[in-house]
Short mmCIF file of C-alpha atoms and ligand atoms in Angstrom, two decimals:
data_model
loop_
_atom_site.label_atom_id
_atom_site.label_comp_id
_atom_site.label_asym_id
_atom_site.label_seq_id
_atom_site.Cartn_x
_atom_site.Cartn_y
_atom_site.Cartn_z
CA MET A 1 0.00 0.00 0.00
CA SER A 2 2.88 2.38 0.68
CA LEU A 3 4.87 4.17 -2.01
CA THR A 4 8.42 2.98 -2.65
CA PRO A 5 11.11 5.66 -2.26
CA GLN A 6 11.48 5.80 -6.05
CA GLY A 7 7.75 5.67 -6.81
CA HIS A 8 6.07 8.40 -8.88
CA LEU A 9 3.58 10.46 -6.88
CA LEU A 10 0.84 12.41 -8.65
CA ILE A 11 -0.70 15.21 -6.62
CA ILE A 12 -3.92 16.64 -8.01
CA GLY A 13 -4.40 20.25 -6.93
CA ALA A 14 -1.66 22.85 -6.48
CA GLY A 15 -2.97 24.40 -3.31
CA LEU A 16 -2.14 24.18 0.39
CA ALA A 17 -2.74 20.43 0.73
CA GLY A 18 -0.92 19.60 -2.48
CA TYR A 19 2.05 21.78 -1.68
CA HIS A 20 2.46 20.56 1.90
CA THR A 21 2.03 16.92 0.94
CA ALA A 22 4.88 17.28 -1.54
CA ARG A 23 6.99 19.20 0.97
CA GLN A 24 6.40 16.50 3.60
CA MET A 25 7.22 13.72 1.16
CA ARG A 26 10.58 15.32 0.48
CA THR A 27 11.21 16.06 4.17
CA GLN A 28 10.40 12.46 5.03
CA GLY A 29 12.83 11.08 2.48
CA HIS A 30 10.90 10.39 -0.71
CA THR A 31 13.32 10.65 -3.63
CA GLY A 32 11.09 9.54 -6.51
CA PRO A 33 9.40 11.92 -8.96
CA ILE A 34 6.49 14.07 -7.77
CA THR A 35 4.18 15.77 -10.25
CA ILE A 36 1.71 18.42 -9.02
CA LEU A 37 -1.13 19.05 -11.45
CA GLY A 38 -3.02 22.30 -10.92
CA ALA A 39 -5.97 23.94 -12.62
CA GLU A 40 -4.82 27.46 -11.81
CA ALA A 41 -2.33 29.51 -13.82
CA HIS A 42 -0.50 30.84 -10.75
CA PRO A 43 2.17 29.22 -8.64
CA ALA A 44 0.60 27.60 -5.56
CA TYR A 45 -0.54 30.30 -3.14
CA ASP A 46 -1.97 30.63 0.34
CA ARG A 47 -5.62 31.69 0.63
CA PRO A 48 -6.17 33.22 4.08
CA ALA A 49 -4.88 36.66 3.06
CA LEU A 50 -7.41 36.82 0.20
CA SER A 51 -10.10 38.03 2.59
CA LYS A 52 -7.68 40.15 4.64
CA ALA A 53 -4.41 41.82 3.56
CA TYR A 54 -4.76 41.00 -0.15
CA LEU A 55 -8.31 42.33 -0.29
CA CYS A 56 -7.20 45.38 1.62
CA GLY A 57 -4.48 46.00 -0.96
CA THR A 58 -1.61 45.76 1.53
CA THR A 59 -0.07 42.61 0.09
CA ASP A 60 0.45 41.20 -3.39
CA LEU A 61 -0.01 37.77 -4.90
CA CYS A 62 3.72 36.99 -4.97
CA ASP A 63 3.76 37.45 -1.18
CA LEU A 64 1.27 34.58 -0.93
CA TYR A 65 3.23 32.02 -2.91
CA LEU A 66 3.72 28.85 -0.91
CA ASP A 67 6.98 27.65 -2.37
CA ASP A 68 10.16 29.01 -0.85
CA PRO A 69 12.39 30.54 -3.59
CA CYS A 70 15.43 29.84 -1.38
CA ASP A 71 14.47 26.18 -1.02
CA PRO A 72 12.18 25.33 -3.93
CA LEU A 73 10.38 22.02 -3.98
CA ASP A 74 11.96 19.41 -6.19
CA VAL A 75 8.76 18.62 -8.11
CA ARG A 76 7.31 18.98 -11.58
CA TRP A 77 4.59 21.63 -11.61
CA VAL A 78 1.90 21.46 -14.30
CA ARG A 79 -0.34 24.55 -14.32
CA SER A 80 -3.57 25.59 -16.08
CA ASP A 81 -4.57 22.00 -16.80
CA ALA A 82 -7.45 20.72 -14.67
CA VAL A 83 -7.63 17.01 -14.04
CA ILE A 84 -10.90 15.60 -15.38
CA GLY A 85 -10.69 11.90 -14.65
CA LEU A 86 -9.08 9.32 -12.37
CA SER A 87 -8.36 5.71 -13.16
CA ALA A 88 -7.60 3.19 -10.43
CA GLU A 89 -6.31 0.49 -12.79
CA PRO A 90 -3.89 1.49 -14.23
CA LEU A 91 -3.40 4.20 -11.65
CA GLY A 92 -3.41 7.59 -13.32
CA VAL A 93 -5.30 10.73 -14.30
CA GLN A 94 -6.38 12.57 -17.40
CA THR A 95 -6.28 16.32 -17.76
CA ALA A 96 -8.45 18.73 -19.73
CA SER A 97 -5.69 19.10 -22.33
CA GLY A 98 -5.98 15.38 -23.04
CA THR A 99 -2.76 14.36 -21.32
CA PHE A 100 -2.56 11.12 -19.31
CA TYR A 101 -0.30 10.83 -16.31
CA LEU A 102 0.46 7.46 -14.77
CA GLY A 103 1.70 7.24 -11.19
CA ASP A 104 2.37 4.82 -8.38
CA ALA A 105 0.17 6.82 -6.00
CA VAL A 106 -2.30 9.67 -6.39
CA VAL A 107 -3.11 12.30 -3.76
CA ILE A 108 -6.37 14.13 -4.38
CA ALA A 109 -5.96 17.70 -3.09
CA THR A 110 -8.38 19.71 -5.17
CA GLY A 111 -9.77 21.80 -2.31
CA ALA A 112 -13.21 23.35 -2.54
CA GLU A 113 -15.21 25.76 -4.65
CA ALA A 114 -17.15 28.68 -3.24
CA ARG A 115 -20.91 28.35 -3.13
CA ARG A 116 -22.06 31.24 -5.28
CA LEU A 117 -25.38 32.77 -4.34
CA GLY A 118 -24.74 35.87 -6.39
CA GLY A 119 -22.46 38.88 -6.40
CA HIS A 120 -18.82 38.32 -5.44
CA ALA A 121 -17.38 35.22 -3.79
CA ILE A 122 -13.89 34.76 -2.33
CA ARG A 123 -12.09 31.52 -2.97
CA SER A 124 -9.49 32.17 -5.66
CA VAL A 125 -7.13 35.06 -6.26
CA GLU A 126 -9.30 36.04 -9.25
CA ASP A 127 -12.32 36.31 -6.93
CA ALA A 128 -10.34 38.45 -4.52
CA GLU A 129 -8.92 40.57 -7.33
CA ALA A 130 -12.43 41.31 -8.67
CA LEU A 131 -13.43 42.55 -5.23
CA ARG A 132 -10.14 44.32 -4.63
CA THR A 133 -10.66 46.42 -7.75
CA ALA A 134 -14.38 47.00 -7.11
CA PRO A 135 -15.27 50.57 -6.07
CA LEU A 136 -15.82 49.88 -2.39
CA ALA A 137 -15.21 53.38 -1.07
CA GLY A 138 -18.59 54.84 -0.10
CA ALA A 139 -20.42 51.77 -1.40
CA GLN A 140 -23.31 50.00 0.28
CA VAL A 141 -21.98 46.50 0.81
CA VAL A 142 -23.98 43.45 1.79
CA VAL A 143 -22.07 40.35 2.91
CA ILE A 144 -24.08 37.13 3.00
CA GLY A 145 -22.99 34.53 5.53
CA GLY A 146 -22.20 34.45 9.23
CA GLY A 147 -18.93 32.50 9.30
CA PHE A 148 -15.41 33.77 9.77
CA LEU A 149 -14.93 34.37 6.04
CA ALA A 150 -18.00 36.63 5.92
CA LEU A 151 -16.95 38.52 9.03
CA GLU A 152 -13.37 38.99 7.82
CA THR A 153 -14.61 40.26 4.50
CA ALA A 154 -17.01 42.66 6.19
CA ALA A 155 -14.15 43.96 8.33
CA THR A 156 -11.94 44.44 5.28
CA CYS A 157 -14.71 46.30 3.45
CA THR A 158 -14.99 48.79 6.31
CA ALA A 159 -11.20 49.23 6.23
CA ARG A 160 -11.56 49.94 2.49
CA GLY A 161 -13.95 52.78 3.28
CA ALA A 162 -17.29 51.21 2.39
CA GLY A 163 -20.21 53.55 3.10
CA SER A 164 -22.12 50.82 4.89
CA VAL A 165 -21.56 47.13 5.49
CA THR A 166 -24.42 44.80 6.39
CA VAL A 167 -23.84 41.14 7.22
CA VAL A 168 -26.87 38.93 6.58
CA ALA A 169 -26.85 35.62 8.42
CA GLY A 170 -29.32 32.98 9.55
CA GLU A 171 -28.03 32.99 13.10
CA GLU A 172 -29.17 35.53 15.64
CA LEU A 173 -25.53 36.36 16.46
CA PRO A 174 -22.33 35.56 14.52
CA GLY A 175 -20.90 32.14 15.38
CA LEU A 176 -23.54 31.47 18.05
CA ARG A 177 -23.98 27.79 17.39
CA ARG A 178 -20.33 26.91 16.94
CA LEU A 179 -18.66 29.26 19.39
CA GLY A 180 -21.25 29.89 22.10
CA ARG A 181 -22.99 33.02 23.30
CA PRO A 182 -20.14 34.97 24.95
CA VAL A 183 -17.98 34.79 21.82
CA ALA A 184 -20.94 35.48 19.53
CA GLN A 185 -21.80 38.56 21.57
CA ALA A 186 -18.19 39.72 21.53
CA LEU A 187 -17.96 39.29 17.76
CA HIS A 188 -21.24 41.12 17.30
CA ARG A 189 -20.01 43.99 19.43
CA LEU A 190 -16.64 44.13 17.70
CA HIS A 191 -18.31 44.52 14.31
CA GLU A 192 -20.85 47.03 15.55
CA GLN A 193 -18.02 49.12 16.98
CA HIS A 194 -16.62 49.36 13.46
CA GLY A 195 -19.93 50.21 11.87
CA VAL A 196 -20.84 46.77 10.53
CA ARG A 197 -24.56 46.06 10.83
CA PHE A 198 -25.33 42.43 11.62
CA LEU A 199 -28.73 41.36 10.32
CA GLY A 200 -29.23 38.02 12.07
CA GLY A 201 -32.12 35.59 11.82
CA ALA A 202 -32.72 36.23 8.14
CA ARG A 203 -31.30 34.07 5.40
CA ALA A 204 -30.49 35.48 2.01
CA LEU A 205 -32.44 33.65 -0.66
CA SER A 206 -31.26 35.28 -3.86
CA VAL A 207 -29.34 38.16 -5.37
CA ALA A 208 -30.79 39.94 -8.39
CA PRO A 209 -30.25 43.20 -10.23
CA ALA A 210 -32.25 45.96 -8.53
CA SER A 211 -35.23 47.02 -10.59
CA GLY A 212 -34.49 50.72 -10.32
CA GLU A 213 -38.17 51.46 -9.69
CA ALA A 214 -39.30 53.36 -6.64
CA ARG A 215 -39.87 50.91 -3.83
CA PRO A 216 -42.53 51.07 -1.16
CA GLY A 217 -41.44 51.97 2.33
CA ILE A 218 -38.61 54.29 1.35
CA PRO A 219 -37.98 56.57 4.32
CA LYS A 220 -38.70 60.29 3.98
CA GLY A 221 -35.67 62.30 2.92
CA CYS A 222 -34.25 59.52 0.80
CA ASP A 223 -34.13 59.49 -2.97
CA ALA A 224 -36.15 57.14 -5.16
CA GLU A 225 -33.66 54.37 -4.56
CA GLY A 226 -34.00 54.68 -0.82
CA ARG A 227 -30.56 56.20 -0.37
CA ASP A 228 -29.82 58.91 2.07
CA PRO A 229 -29.12 62.11 0.07
CA VAL A 230 -25.66 62.35 1.68
CA ASP A 231 -24.67 58.96 0.34
CA GLN A 232 -25.43 58.97 -3.37
CA ARG A 233 -21.92 58.30 -4.64
CA SER A 234 -22.64 55.02 -6.32
CA GLU A 235 -25.53 53.31 -8.03
CA VAL A 236 -27.56 50.86 -6.02
CA SER A 237 -27.41 47.93 -8.35
CA GLN A 238 -28.38 44.74 -6.60
CA SER A 239 -31.16 43.48 -4.43
CA VAL A 240 -30.80 40.71 -1.87
CA ALA A 241 -34.06 38.88 -1.09
CA LEU A 242 -34.34 37.68 2.52
CA SER A 243 -36.25 34.74 3.95
CA ASP A 244 -38.42 37.08 6.07
CA GLY A 245 -39.82 38.74 2.94
CA ARG A 246 -37.67 41.84 3.07
CA SER A 247 -35.01 42.80 0.55
CA ILE A 248 -31.88 44.90 0.89
CA GLN A 249 -30.33 47.03 -1.83
CA ALA A 250 -26.59 47.10 -2.31
CA ASP A 251 -23.87 48.38 -4.60
CA VAL A 252 -21.69 45.38 -3.86
CA VAL A 253 -22.89 41.96 -2.72
CA ILE A 254 -20.46 39.35 -1.42
CA SER A 255 -21.52 35.76 -0.77
CA ALA A 256 -19.50 33.91 1.83
CA VAL A 257 -21.89 31.05 2.26
CA GLY A 258 -19.49 28.15 2.41
CA ALA A 259 -17.70 25.95 -0.05
CA VAL A 260 -18.28 22.59 -1.69
CA PRO A 261 -15.49 20.05 -2.22
CA ALA A 262 -14.06 20.25 -5.76
CA THR A 263 -14.71 16.61 -6.55
CA ARG A 264 -17.13 16.62 -9.49
CA TRP A 265 -14.30 15.28 -11.65
CA LEU A 266 -14.40 12.13 -9.49
CA ASN A 267 -18.09 11.37 -10.06
CA ARG A 268 -17.36 8.51 -12.42
CA SER A 269 -14.39 7.15 -10.49
CA ALA A 270 -14.30 4.34 -7.93
CA VAL A 271 -13.57 6.80 -5.12
CA ALA A 272 -16.28 6.99 -2.42
CA LEU A 273 -17.75 10.47 -1.99
CA ASP A 274 -19.76 11.72 0.94
CA PRO A 275 -23.41 11.72 -0.23
CA VAL A 276 -24.11 15.08 1.43
CA THR A 277 -21.02 17.17 0.78
CA GLY A 278 -19.35 15.30 -2.07
CA ALA A 279 -16.05 15.14 -0.14
CA VAL A 280 -13.69 12.22 -0.68
CA LEU A 281 -14.14 9.77 2.19
CA THR A 282 -10.93 8.50 3.77
CA ASP A 283 -9.57 7.02 6.98
CA ASP A 284 -7.53 9.15 9.37
CA THR A 285 -4.42 8.94 7.23
CA GLY A 286 -6.11 10.14 4.05
CA PHE A 287 -6.31 6.64 2.51
CA THR A 288 -9.44 6.14 0.40
CA GLY A 289 -9.40 2.35 0.62
CA ILE A 290 -8.46 2.08 -3.06
CA PRO A 291 -4.82 1.03 -3.46
CA GLY A 292 -2.64 4.05 -4.20
CA ILE A 293 -5.38 6.69 -3.86
CA TRP A 294 -5.27 9.22 -1.01
CA ALA A 295 -6.87 12.58 -0.28
CA ALA A 296 -6.31 15.58 1.98
CA GLY A 297 -7.46 19.16 2.53
CA ASP A 298 -10.80 20.77 1.84
CA CYS A 299 -11.80 18.17 -0.76
CA ALA A 300 -11.58 15.35 1.77
CA LEU A 301 -13.51 14.15 4.78
CA TRP A 302 -11.28 12.16 7.07
CA ALA A 303 -12.90 9.72 9.52
CA ALA A 304 -12.50 11.99 12.55
CA GLN A 305 -14.06 14.88 10.64
CA ARG A 306 -17.12 12.76 9.92
CA THR A 307 -17.71 12.33 13.65
CA GLY A 308 -17.31 16.06 14.26
CA LEU A 309 -14.09 15.59 16.20
CA ARG A 310 -12.03 17.72 13.86
CA PRO A 311 -12.95 20.84 11.90
CA VAL A 312 -13.33 21.01 8.14
CA GLY A 313 -12.00 23.73 5.88
CA HIS A 314 -9.21 25.22 7.94
CA TRP A 315 -5.59 25.94 7.21
CA GLN A 316 -3.91 24.10 10.10
CA GLU A 317 -6.08 21.03 9.62
CA THR A 318 -4.97 20.86 5.99
CA VAL A 319 -1.26 21.21 6.85
CA ASP A 320 -1.55 18.57 9.58
CA GLN A 321 -3.33 16.20 7.21
CA ALA A 322 -0.58 16.61 4.63
CA GLN A 323 2.00 15.58 7.20
CA ALA A 324 0.04 12.57 8.42
CA LEU A 325 -0.77 11.46 4.88
CA ALA A 326 2.88 11.66 3.76
CA THR A 327 3.99 9.56 6.73
CA ALA A 328 1.38 6.90 6.05
CA LEU A 329 2.02 6.93 2.30
CA LEU A 330 5.68 6.21 3.02
CA GLY A 331 4.70 3.28 5.21
CA GLY A 332 5.07 4.94 8.63
CA SER A 333 2.57 5.47 11.44
CA PRO A 334 1.55 9.11 11.76
CA PRO A 335 2.07 10.47 15.29
CA PRO A 336 -1.04 11.47 17.28
CA ARG A 337 -2.58 14.60 15.81
CA GLN A 338 -2.31 17.96 17.57
CA GLU A 339 -5.50 19.52 18.84
CA PRO A 340 -7.36 21.31 16.03
CA TYR A 341 -6.48 24.97 15.66
CA LEU A 342 -7.91 27.85 13.64
CA TRP A 343 -7.64 31.59 13.53
CA SER A 344 -9.28 34.63 12.01
CA ASP A 345 -8.41 38.33 11.83
CA GLN A 346 -11.23 40.87 12.09
CA HIS A 347 -10.83 44.63 12.68
CA HIS A 348 -7.28 44.11 14.03
CA VAL A 349 -8.50 41.49 16.50
CA THR A 350 -6.96 38.04 16.13
CA ILE A 351 -9.35 35.27 17.10
CA GLN A 352 -7.68 31.92 17.79
CA ALA A 353 -9.42 28.72 18.78
CA ALA A 354 -7.91 25.38 19.70
CA GLY A 355 -9.36 22.07 20.76
CA MET A 356 -12.60 20.19 20.20
CA LEU A 357 -14.97 23.15 20.33
CA ALA A 358 -17.71 21.29 18.53
CA LEU A 359 -18.06 18.80 21.40
CA ALA A 360 -18.45 21.37 24.18
CA ASP A 361 -21.56 21.42 26.37
CA GLU A 362 -20.49 24.46 28.37
CA VAL A 363 -18.64 27.71 27.71
CA GLN A 364 -16.99 29.67 30.50
CA ILE A 365 -15.39 33.11 30.39
CA LEU A 366 -11.85 32.81 31.81
CA ALA A 367 -10.70 36.40 31.36
CA GLY A 368 -11.57 39.62 29.60
CA SER A 369 -15.05 40.80 28.71
CA VAL A 370 -17.54 40.66 25.88
CA ALA A 371 -17.10 44.41 25.44
CA GLY A 372 -13.32 44.52 25.57
CA ASN A 373 -12.19 42.56 22.47
CA ASP A 374 -9.94 40.61 24.87
CA LEU A 375 -12.13 37.66 25.69
CA LEU A 376 -10.65 34.32 26.73
CA VAL A 377 -13.15 31.48 26.97
CA SER A 378 -12.91 27.85 27.90
CA TYR A 379 -14.96 25.07 26.28
CA LEU A 380 -15.91 22.16 28.53
CA ARG A 381 -17.52 18.79 28.11
CA GLY A 382 -18.79 17.09 31.24
CA GLY A 383 -16.74 19.57 33.28
CA THR A 384 -13.47 18.78 31.45
CA GLU A 385 -11.79 21.50 29.43
CA ILE A 386 -11.61 20.48 25.77
CA GLY A 387 -10.98 23.77 24.00
CA ILE A 388 -10.11 27.41 24.28
CA LEU A 389 -10.75 30.59 22.30
CA GLY A 390 -9.00 33.91 22.69
CA MET A 391 -9.51 37.34 21.17
CA ASN A 392 -6.11 39.03 21.06
CA ARG A 393 -4.98 36.37 23.55
CA MET A 394 -2.12 34.89 21.58
CA ARG A 395 0.04 34.02 24.56
CA GLU A 396 -2.70 32.13 26.40
CA VAL A 397 -3.78 30.18 23.31
CA VAL A 398 -0.20 29.26 22.42
CA ARG A 399 0.42 28.12 26.00
CA TRP A 400 -2.78 26.05 25.97
CA ARG A 401 -1.85 24.37 22.69
CA ARG A 402 1.62 23.52 23.97
CA SER A 403 0.27 21.98 27.13
CA ARG A 404 -2.25 19.75 25.37
CA ARG A 405 -2.17 16.26 24.09
CA ILE A 406 -5.12 14.45 22.56
CA ARG A 407 -6.82 12.53 25.33
CA PRO A 408 -8.61 9.47 23.96
CA ALA A 409 -10.86 9.24 27.03
CA VAL A 410 -12.35 12.65 26.28
CA LEU A 411 -12.70 11.91 22.59
CA ALA A 412 -14.56 8.70 23.22
CA ALA A 413 -17.03 10.31 25.63
C1 FAD B 501 -10.51 33.61 1.45
C2 FAD B 501 -10.11 32.52 2.40
C3 FAD B 501 -9.63 32.85 3.67
C4 FAD B 501 -9.28 31.86 4.57
N1 FAD B 501 -8.84 32.22 5.81
C5 FAD B 501 -8.53 31.27 6.72
C6 FAD B 501 -8.11 31.62 8.03
O1 FAD B 501 -8.03 32.79 8.38
N2 FAD B 501 -7.82 30.62 8.90
C7 FAD B 501 -7.90 29.28 8.55
O2 FAD B 501 -7.64 28.42 9.39
N3 FAD B 501 -8.28 28.93 7.30
C8 FAD B 501 -8.61 29.88 6.38
N4 FAD B 501 -9.00 29.52 5.11
C9 FAD B 501 -9.09 28.07 4.76
C10 FAD B 501 -7.80 27.53 4.12
O3 FAD B 501 -7.22 28.44 3.25
C11 FAD B 501 -8.18 26.25 3.40
O4 FAD B 501 -8.55 25.32 4.37
C12 FAD B 501 -7.02 25.69 2.54
O5 FAD B 501 -6.73 26.56 1.48
C13 FAD B 501 -7.36 24.32 1.99
O6 FAD B 501 -6.33 23.89 1.17
P1 FAD B 501 -6.61 22.87 -0.05
O7 FAD B 501 -5.27 22.62 -0.67
O8 FAD B 501 -7.42 21.75 0.42
O9 FAD B 501 -7.52 23.68 -1.07
P2 FAD B 501 -7.15 24.91 -1.98
O10 FAD B 501 -6.25 25.84 -1.26
O11 FAD B 501 -8.45 25.42 -2.47
O12 FAD B 501 -6.34 24.29 -3.20
C14 FAD B 501 -6.92 23.39 -4.10
C15 FAD B 501 -6.28 23.59 -5.46
O13 FAD B 501 -6.72 22.55 -6.33
C16 FAD B 501 -7.05 23.11 -7.58
N5 FAD B 501 -8.00 22.25 -8.28
C17 FAD B 501 -9.33 22.12 -8.08
N6 FAD B 501 -9.86 21.22 -8.93
C18 FAD B 501 -8.83 20.76 -9.68
C19 FAD B 501 -8.72 19.82 -10.72
N7 FAD B 501 -9.79 19.12 -11.17
N8 FAD B 501 -7.51 19.61 -11.30
C20 FAD B 501 -6.41 20.28 -10.85
N9 FAD B 501 -6.45 21.19 -9.87
C21 FAD B 501 -7.64 21.42 -9.27
C22 FAD B 501 -7.63 24.45 -7.22
O14 FAD B 501 -7.62 25.30 -8.36
C23 FAD B 501 -6.68 24.90 -6.12
O15 FAD B 501 -5.56 25.53 -6.65
C24 FAD B 501 -9.37 30.50 4.19
C25 FAD B 501 -9.84 30.16 2.91
C26 FAD B 501 -10.21 31.16 2.02
C27 FAD B 501 -10.72 30.78 0.65
#
């Protein structure tokens, strides 16, 4: 099942998972050829800055490249050629250009695609570039979605001088279900402090061009489009229909409503896909059960992710998976995984979370306050601490992560 040291590894997807798998293979001693096949034209790049510094205009694409020019990966990169099919016997793939590649092992690392409700989305550098060059200054912006990506994007839009930013989300408060009430309240307050309006409890159903006709219920003093006379810099061009029957007008609409695994190209393969999400199903080393075929990153659902023990769609999880997968692919036993970890930057506040937050039945404030942007909260299950979240609490979160080891007794509970 493992790859010989001289075996040819095909990695499908030149993103975070693909890059780190190749890097780990080399670090762990693989000397055989590695080919990374990517659909994008760019060198492999890191995505988190797309909703933050890149969108703000304070960093450029070349700053996001994953490969180290001082220590470049010894691999063959193939760009701008999406893989369209996978064969298990013989083991290999076919690309859109009609080329076949045969390998001794295949790692599927095709990530995810943004769900697109309408307006802008942010997944690729092209998405971010379209928004980066959009006239945001003075614009009425509506961001759809209540997750970290939506909140980060809303924060960046205010930094870019948007006239108004409204976040539309199904939850009453941002992150309420996943992070608990104290954190949700703190996030809500943080965004309000910076002028972001959070419209909770209403789901966005559709985005359509605004009709341009006078609408009922326009407040007195506003023009026919419902705009305040002092804020008529840009045309109101889109209308977001909400589940409660209302609609909101916007110059710029951004959907941050999640992502779907980029696995449609596997529909006719032997690889098992999750019936709900379409993610590649694997064990906790990334092995699909089909000899030679592995998967990691946002396109995959590892066994522990299926049970909710580990998060899906986060940077650290992807990097950790790449390391574990490489070890297993080379015939070793991956060491126990670190506690899950994720972060987000919003209005100059860094939010870091570690541990099994999804399993918590209690949330306790350890330090700071909901109003102070300095909250530190503990997540407990049956009275045992299983996770932590800090807002601008880097030292405490780092200390917590260092002190932790995965405790099987807690996981099994
Ligand atoms: C805007 C944004 C901000 C984020 N911010 C954070 C953050 O603050 N904190 C955090 O923890 N996580 C964050 N994340 C999540 C993190 O970036 C992802 O978890 C990570 O990028 C997943 O890596 P991946 O390699 O699985 O997928 P990707 O990085 O998406 O890479 C997949 C690659 O495969 C390519 N591909 C797809 N289909 C094919 C095909 N058929 N053939 C060939 N190539 C293909 C794609 O074009 C892409 O280049 C963010 C993500 C985004 C989009």
